[in-house]
Structure formats: structure tokens, C-alpha cells
Coordinates of C-alpha atoms in Angstrom, one line a residue:
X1 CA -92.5 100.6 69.3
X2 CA -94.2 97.8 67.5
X3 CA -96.8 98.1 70.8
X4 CA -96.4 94.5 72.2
X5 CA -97.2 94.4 75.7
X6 CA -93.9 93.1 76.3
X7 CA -93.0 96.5 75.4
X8 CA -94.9 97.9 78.3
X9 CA -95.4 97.3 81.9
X10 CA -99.3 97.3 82.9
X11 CA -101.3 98.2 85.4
X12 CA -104.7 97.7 86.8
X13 CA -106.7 100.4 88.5
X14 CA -109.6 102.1 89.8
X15 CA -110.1 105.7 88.8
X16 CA -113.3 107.8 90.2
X17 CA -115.4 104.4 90.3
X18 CA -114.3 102.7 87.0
X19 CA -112.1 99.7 85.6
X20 CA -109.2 101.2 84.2
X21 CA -106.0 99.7 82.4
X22 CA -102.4 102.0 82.6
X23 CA -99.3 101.3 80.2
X24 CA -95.9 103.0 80.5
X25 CA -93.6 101.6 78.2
X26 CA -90.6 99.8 80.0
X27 CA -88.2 102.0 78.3
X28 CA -89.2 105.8 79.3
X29 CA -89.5 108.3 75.4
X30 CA -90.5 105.0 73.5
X31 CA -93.7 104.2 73.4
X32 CA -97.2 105.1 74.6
X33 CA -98.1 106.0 78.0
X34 CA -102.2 105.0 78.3
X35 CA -104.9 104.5 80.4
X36 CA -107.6 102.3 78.6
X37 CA -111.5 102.2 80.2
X38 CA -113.0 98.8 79.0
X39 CA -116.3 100.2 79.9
X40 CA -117.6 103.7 80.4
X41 CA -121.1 103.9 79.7
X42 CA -123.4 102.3 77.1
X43 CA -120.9 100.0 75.9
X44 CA -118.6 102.7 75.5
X45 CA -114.8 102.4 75.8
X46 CA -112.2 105.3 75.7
X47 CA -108.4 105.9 75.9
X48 CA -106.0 108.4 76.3
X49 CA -102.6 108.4 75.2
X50 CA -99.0 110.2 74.5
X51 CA -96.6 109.1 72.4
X52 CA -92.5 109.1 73.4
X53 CA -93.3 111.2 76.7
X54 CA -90.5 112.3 78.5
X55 CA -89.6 110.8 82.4
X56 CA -91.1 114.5 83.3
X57 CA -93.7 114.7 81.1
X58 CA -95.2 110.6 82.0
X59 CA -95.4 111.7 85.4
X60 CA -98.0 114.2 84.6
X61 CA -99.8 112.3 81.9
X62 CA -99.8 109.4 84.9
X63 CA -101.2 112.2 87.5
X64 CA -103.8 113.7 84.8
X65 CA -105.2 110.4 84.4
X66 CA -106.1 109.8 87.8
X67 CA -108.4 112.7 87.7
X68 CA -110.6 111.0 84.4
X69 CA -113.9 111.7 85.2
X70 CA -117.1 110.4 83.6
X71 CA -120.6 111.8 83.8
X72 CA -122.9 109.5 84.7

């Protein structure tokens, strides 16, 4: 994982009202699976990631990520 983006496959989205970013890598157990927020709150950016997930285990990370909340 030298964590080119040719590495991964990307996605844009909307998760409970903000701008988010989601990487799987392309080849499932190497890599990060991440959602990225450019912007939060204040200026604020955050990310959440696992490393070499297994096929079962990106599926949850994916579903858990979706339900990101942010208090306002």
C-alpha cells in the first residue's frame, strides 16, 4: 500500500448533511478503507479509517460510516 489513489477506487457522498470522500482499496485486505470530511465545522476536517479490512469486515466499516454524525 504505498496509498496512491490509483490504489483505491473513490467515491463521493453525502452523509447526514455533509461532503464526504470514501476509498476502498481496489484490491479488498490491502489497503485503507476511509471516509474523509473536507469540512466539519470551524475549519475542521476528520477521517476514519481501517487498515487491510477483510471483504466482511469493509462492508461494515462502509455501513458504519454512513451513520457519521456531527453535532452542529
Amino acid at each position: 500500500d504505498n496509498g496512491t489513489e490509483s490504489n483505491y477506487d473513490i467515491v463521493e457522498d453525502t452523509i447526514t448533511g455533509f461532503d464526504a470522500q470514501i476509498a476502498t482499496p481496489k484490491i479488498t485486505g490491502e489497503g485503507l478503507t476511509m471516509v474523509f470530511f473536507e469540512q466539519v465545522r470551524d475549519g475542521n476536517r476528520f477521517n476514519l479509517y481501517g487498515r487491510d479490512l477483510s471483504a466482511e469486515q469493509e462492508a461494515i466499516a462502509l455501513q458504519i460510516f454512513q451513520t457519521i454524525k456531527f453535532k452542529q
